[in-house]
Each structure stands twice: as structure tokens, then as C-alpha cells.
Amino acid sequence: MNSKGGKQKFLWGVSCSPYQHEGGYNGEGQPRNNWYDWEVAGKVEKSGRSVDFWNRYEEDFDRAEMMGLSAYRLGIEWARLQPGGAHTEIQEPVLDRYVDMIQALRARNLEPLVTLSHFTTPRWLGSDPWLKEETPQLFSTFMRQVLEALNRKLVDRGVAPPKWFITLNEPNMLAACTYNVGAFPAGGRSWWAAALVALQTMLEAHVRVKREVHALYAQYPDWGIPMLSFNTFASDLYWMDKMLVDVLEASRQTHGNESIFSYLQDRYRDFTRAYRAMDFPHHGIFSEMVGELIKQIQHALSRRFLHESTFSRLVPLVRERRDEPVVDYISFDYYDPFVGNAVRLPSLADLQLGRVGLREWLTKGLATKWWDWKALPRGLRFFVERYAAEYPDLPILIAENGMAERRCKADEACTMRGDQQIRSFFLRQHVQEVKKLRAEGFPLIGYFHWSLTDNYEWGTYAPRFGLFGVDFDSAELERIPRDNGGDVPWQTYAELVAGES
């Protein structure tokens, strides 16, 4: 087994997720997750093979090793491990494949960062699993069983169990996309009240699974000490991002009838003052005005719907073990954090997306696309500084950061991003910012780029996030080492991390 102890190496990595990369979901005879009905109904593009990471993980790990990376974020999929229902056995061949993956990472000196839930849940859990009070217990109990079985198999092979875990991926984005925006599958309930219920349920699931995993590892001292957190999608909407960590901490810090909401209001005011002092640029006056309006609406909704009873299950659960930290490290994903940039004036470039009429161009053009997201490394610094100031005892990990390009189709003109950025320039900007923050003494422990390859991006293959492109029309799903304009981003990332530790 790998030795333990010594200085924690910095985790330079890439990220992926089961549903977006593995392939083999929601087809005939395949495991079904909560996106199954949308895929079958044609509401979204079928995920199909995706990039076939399930069968081609070793060659992708080889690429990460070639680049000189030190870590790789991957997930284990509940729907694949337990497709038959809550009381069915773990699928042993599936478990063995995840064991193979972690062993393959260890063999290449790549530290695994394991995500336990990346937006998807088994279809048998229903359309609204995070509105159900029983889901946290089901999730935490099952994940303890999986990790015990997985780690035992690893130890039998002489391989060290994973240390780093993300319990739930971007609970703020999952709640918003499901109940505020309607971009993710859901049942009948929607809007702000449902989003808050889902947030409480997911935070409860985090607390429970964190306790289960720590208790499990305590039974096997040779496994080391696990590190668990959840990552949020960094946003200037306090009540749908930073509030998630703060409400857990508020539950620890307050007593009796002390108001949790007052604690959160103080943190909101501090966050807002610090954010405004940074004077961040937006896409323009229109986006800035819309952003301020959205923030004011969200703050009003928070005052309307957010009160002491909102977290009636979560608060007493945290207070049962007040001395335990609610997360072992801070983790967030950094893309475009400014809500105003989610809306823009329609662009003439959108006419090149296909055969769209004027009405469709006007309506769909108001929403920004992945390739419109503003690249601003200074914003990454803002979030690191805020978390470091308020949670000085916790290390910080950037679990995702990346840039999308528009996928070129054979029968359409290929257009650049509006800001004309190439991926290598984006990487240099953001990795250099990470290096500066480390040099200044901020407790950063990892940076993960999304993603090593292109992937299925929640209903579509239109955006390209990969350091390596993928030819989805080829039988071999060929990995392409260059972007459309000839840029070689994987090489740039390799050069940036060379000699770093």
C-alpha cells in the first residue's frame, strides 16, 4: 500500500463524472438514472456512449500521467452500482471496475478524488429524490457499504484506499437547474420553496455520509484519515452558493434560540460589501443591470421563504456533534460566477448555430451559452480570499475550472468564442492565478481542470470543454490532441504544472 504521512502534495488534476463520461446509461438493458425519461422522450440528446470512459479509462489516465498531473477526479455512480432498487445487492462487476480504476490511478501516481454523487440518482428513487426525507439515510448507508467493499478489495490488491472525497457535486446548481430554471428533470414541484427543500436534504445527506465515512475509516486505521467536502458552483448569488457552507457553520456556532438567519444575514452583508469592492467587469451594462435585479429578487425571496424552520432537520443534526467540522476542506467550481452574465442581448453569431428563425434567435439568444461564459481569473482570487478569511483552518480545493468552445458541425460555419480566447490562454491565466495565491500563502491544496476530454454536457454535446477533443462520429471515439484553431491545450497545462508540487 502507498505510504502515508509527509507533506501534502498539491493536486494538479482533471475532473470527470460518471454520467457525462462513462457512457452506457439509459439505453436498452443499461442502468437508468433520473435523466432516463427525458432521454427517452427526446427532451435532450441521448447520452449514448459519451466518451466511453467506462472502457477507455486507462488510456485517459495515461494521458493525465503523460501531462505530469498528480490527481484525477472521477465518480462512482449509484444508479450503476444499485440499479434494481434500495434493497438490492451491489453489482459486483461494477464495483470491481471502480476498484480497477482506482488501482490504475494509483499505479500512475495519480491521487483519486472520488465524487459520490454527481447530479444523478437511480431512476427507482423517483423524479424528486432530494425532496424526500428518506434519501439522505439511503444515500449515506449505501455509500458506506460501497466504500467498505471497495476499500477491502483495494487493500487485498495492496492498493491504498482513496483519501479525498466530494460527497455531492454542486448542490446549489442542482437545486437551481431542477427547481428554478427547469433545465434538469423534476416532478411537479418547482420554484424557490422546492429548491430550499432540496438544499436542506442534500446538506443533510452530506453531513450523514461524512460521518459514515469517517466512522468507517476509524475502524480501519491503516486506511488513513478521509477528507470529505461538497463543492459548490461559485456564484455572486450568496443565497444560492456561499450560504450552503455558512448555514452548516451557523448550526455549529449558534445555540438554543439564537437566530441562524441573523448569522446568515451578517455573512451576506460581508460578502456583498467585499464583492462590490472588487468592481468586477460584466458583459455590459445590460448584463450588469439584470444581474443586480436578479440578486435583489433572490434576496427578497430569501427573506420570504428562508427562516428558522427551513433547516429544521439539518440544524439539530449538526448540533448533535457540534465539535466536528462540517467539511474537511472548502471546495468550489469556478466558471463564470456572475449571474448577470447568464443573460445577454442576442448576438448575430447565434444565427450560425443552425437554421433558426428570427423569433427563435431573439428568445434563445437572450440566454448565454457555455461559450459565452466570461473568463475572469480575478474572480477566482475573490472566492479563495473570502473562504480563507472566514474559514482559516480549512484548506481550499478548486474542483472544476474550464472553458467551453462551440462544437463545429460539418454542415455549419465554425465560430469562435465572443471573447476570441483560446483554451491555452485561459489555462495560463487561471493556473498562474492559482500559483500566485499559493505563493501568497493561501491554503490551496488542489486545482482540477474540467475536463481531460470533451463530454456529454447535461443534455447536449454542443459545448467542448476537453483538453483533448473527441470525434463523436468515429467508431473509436478518437481523442483529438488539438482544438479547432490548432491550439494544443493539454501541452500548455503540462508545461504550466511541470516542476510544481
Tab-separated table of N, CA and C in Angstrom, residues 416-468:
chain	number	residue	atom	x	y	z
A	416	MET	N	-15.872	31.332	-33.416
A	416	MET	CA	-15.048	31.435	-32.216
A	416	MET	C	-15.897	31.938	-31.053
A	417	ARG	N	-15.335	31.843	-29.864
A	417	ARG	CA	-15.946	32.485	-28.711
A	417	ARG	C	-16.023	33.988	-28.962
A	418	GLY	N	-16.991	34.620	-28.309
A	418	GLY	CA	-17.119	36.053	-28.468
A	418	GLY	C	-15.891	36.816	-28.017
A	419	ASP	N	-15.204	36.306	-26.975
A	419	ASP	CA	-14.003	36.991	-26.488
A	419	ASP	C	-12.740	36.544	-27.214
A	420	GLN	N	-12.885	35.638	-28.177
A	420	GLN	CA	-11.771	35.159	-29.006
A	420	GLN	C	-10.698	34.405	-28.218
A	421	GLN	N	-10.997	34.022	-27.003
A	421	GLN	CA	-9.992	33.313	-26.206
A	421	GLN	C	-9.791	31.897	-26.714
A	422	ILE	N	-8.549	31.439	-26.616
A	422	ILE	CA	-8.252	30.038	-26.847
A	422	ILE	C	-8.002	29.386	-25.495
A	423	ARG	N	-8.086	28.070	-25.465
A	423	ARG	CA	-8.022	27.352	-24.198
A	423	ARG	C	-6.666	27.518	-23.507
A	424	SER	N	-5.594	27.560	-24.286
A	424	SER	CA	-4.266	27.708	-23.679
A	424	SER	C	-4.140	29.038	-22.946
A	425	PHE	N	-4.689	30.105	-23.532
A	425	PHE	CA	-4.648	31.408	-22.867
A	425	PHE	C	-5.448	31.365	-21.572
A	426	PHE	N	-6.619	30.750	-21.631
A	426	PHE	CA	-7.451	30.592	-20.433
A	426	PHE	C	-6.686	29.843	-19.344
A	427	LEU	N	-6.050	28.748	-19.709
A	427	LEU	CA	-5.292	27.950	-18.742
A	427	LEU	C	-4.172	28.766	-18.112
A	428	ARG	N	-3.430	29.492	-18.933
A	428	ARG	CA	-2.318	30.285	-18.386
A	428	ARG	C	-2.834	31.296	-17.377
A	429	GLN	N	-3.920	31.972	-17.705
A	429	GLN	CA	-4.476	32.972	-16.797
A	429	GLN	C	-4.850	32.362	-15.449
A	430	HIS	N	-5.573	31.271	-15.480
A	430	HIS	CA	-6.115	30.715	-14.243
A	430	HIS	C	-5.079	29.938	-13.444
A	431	VAL	N	-4.233	29.186	-14.110
A	431	VAL	CA	-3.198	28.457	-13.370
A	431	VAL	C	-2.197	29.432	-12.761
A	432	GLN	N	-1.864	30.501	-13.474
A	432	GLN	CA	-0.956	31.497	-12.898
A	432	GLN	C	-1.582	32.163	-11.673
A	433	GLU	N	-2.890	32.378	-11.704
A	433	GLU	CA	-3.570	32.948	-10.532
A	433	GLU	C	-3.489	31.990	-9.355
A	434	VAL	N	-3.661	30.695	-9.617
A	434	VAL	CA	-3.522	29.690	-8.561
A	434	VAL	C	-2.112	29.717	-7.989
A	435	LYS	N	-1.116	29.806	-8.854
A	435	LYS	CA	0.275	29.838	-8.387
A	435	LYS	C	0.536	31.075	-7.527
A	436	LYS	N	-0.011	32.214	-7.925
A	436	LYS	CA	0.162	33.439	-7.132
A	436	LYS	C	-0.468	33.286	-5.754
A	437	LEU	N	-1.665	32.749	-5.713
A	437	LEU	CA	-2.353	32.563	-4.434
A	437	LEU	C	-1.569	31.630	-3.523
A	438	ARG	N	-1.022	30.574	-4.084
A	438	ARG	CA	-0.195	29.662	-3.279
A	438	ARG	C	1.042	30.377	-2.759
A	439	ALA	N	1.684	31.156	-3.621
A	439	ALA	CA	2.901	31.871	-3.219
A	439	ALA	C	2.613	32.885	-2.120
A	440	GLU	N	1.383	33.416	-2.104
A	440	GLU	CA	0.998	34.390	-1.082
A	440	GLU	C	0.562	33.726	0.216
A	441	GLY	N	0.554	32.412	0.250
A	441	GLY	CA	0.267	31.700	1.487
A	441	GLY	C	-1.161	31.252	1.677
A	442	PHE	N	-2.000	31.401	0.664
A	442	PHE	CA	-3.373	30.909	0.799
A	442	PHE	C	-3.359	29.377	0.799
A	443	PRO	N	-4.252	28.755	1.583
A	443	PRO	CA	-4.165	27.305	1.815
A	443	PRO	C	-4.765	26.461	0.691
A	444	LEU	N	-4.363	26.734	-0.537
A	444	LEU	CA	-4.851	25.953	-1.666
A	444	LEU	C	-4.174	24.591	-1.692
A	445	ILE	N	-4.958	23.550	-1.937
A	445	ILE	CA	-4.394	22.198	-1.980
A	445	ILE	C	-4.624	21.508	-3.318
A	446	GLY	N	-5.418	22.122	-4.227
A	446	GLY	CA	-5.652	21.453	-5.489
A	446	GLY	C	-6.373	22.313	-6.503
A	447	TYR	N	-6.086	22.025	-7.768
A	447	TYR	CA	-6.747	22.669	-8.903
A	447	TYR	C	-7.048	21.581	-9.926
A	448	PHE	N	-8.335	21.450	-10.304
A	448	PHE	CA	-8.759	20.422	-11.251
A	448	PHE	C	-9.409	21.098	-12.457
A	449	HIS	N	-8.881	20.787	-13.630
A	449	HIS	CA	-9.436	21.355	-14.860
A	449	HIS	C	-10.570	20.468	-15.366
A	450	TRP	N	-11.650	21.100	-15.816
A	450	TRP	CA	-12.745	20.371	-16.454
A	450	TRP	C	-12.640	20.613	-17.956
A	451	SER	N	-12.328	19.596	-18.730
A	451	SER	CA	-12.131	18.214	-18.347
A	451	SER	C	-10.983	17.699	-19.212
A	452	LEU	N	-10.536	16.471	-19.007
A	452	LEU	CA	-9.480	15.926	-19.862
A	452	LEU	C	-9.972	15.806	-21.298
A	453	THR	N	-11.185	15.306	-21.479
A	453	THR	CA	-11.767	15.141	-22.814
A	453	THR	C	-13.101	15.868	-22.888
A	454	ASP	N	-13.574	16.080	-24.096
A	454	ASP	CA	-14.948	16.537	-24.271
A	454	ASP	C	-15.897	15.536	-23.621
A	455	ASN	N	-17.143	15.941	-23.439
A	455	ASN	CA	-18.064	15.076	-22.704
A	455	ASN	C	-19.509	15.436	-23.028
A	456	TYR	N	-20.408	14.640	-22.486
A	456	TYR	CA	-21.850	14.904	-22.571
A	456	TYR	C	-22.180	15.953	-21.521
A	457	GLU	N	-22.701	17.091	-21.960
A	457	GLU	CA	-22.883	18.212	-21.037
A	457	GLU	C	-24.361	18.435	-20.749
A	458	TRP	N	-24.951	17.510	-19.943
A	458	TRP	CA	-26.310	17.639	-19.429
A	458	TRP	C	-27.321	17.934	-20.532
A	459	GLY	N	-27.422	16.966	-21.443
A	459	GLY	CA	-28.437	17.039	-22.475
A	459	GLY	C	-27.926	17.381	-23.854
A	460	THR	N	-26.627	17.651	-23.988
A	460	THR	CA	-26.116	18.060	-25.290
A	460	THR	C	-24.623	17.780	-25.399
A	461	TYR	N	-24.179	17.656	-26.645
A	461	TYR	CA	-22.747	17.560	-26.928
A	461	TYR	C	-22.227	18.853	-27.562
A	462	ALA	N	-23.033	19.927	-27.531
A	462	ALA	CA	-22.667	21.166	-28.222
A	462	ALA	C	-21.408	21.833	-27.666
A	463	PRO	N	-21.249	21.951	-26.349
A	463	PRO	CA	-20.040	22.618	-25.846
A	463	PRO	C	-18.848	21.667	-25.799
A	464	ARG	N	-17.662	22.227	-25.994
A	464	ARG	CA	-16.409	21.467	-25.917
A	464	ARG	C	-15.582	21.988	-24.745
A	465	PHE	N	-15.382	21.155	-23.739
A	465	PHE	CA	-14.600	21.528	-22.565
A	465	PHE	C	-13.245	20.820	-22.500
A	466	GLY	N	-12.971	19.893	-23.400
A	466	GLY	CA	-11.839	18.999	-23.215
A	466	GLY	C	-10.484	19.572	-23.586
A	467	LEU	N	-9.460	19.181	-22.810
A	467	LEU	CA	-8.081	19.409	-23.221
A	467	LEU	C	-7.784	18.585	-24.472
A	468	PHE	N	-8.475	17.466	-24.594
A	468	PHE	CA	-8.474	16.662	-25.812
A	468	PHE	C	-9.889	16.686	-26.373
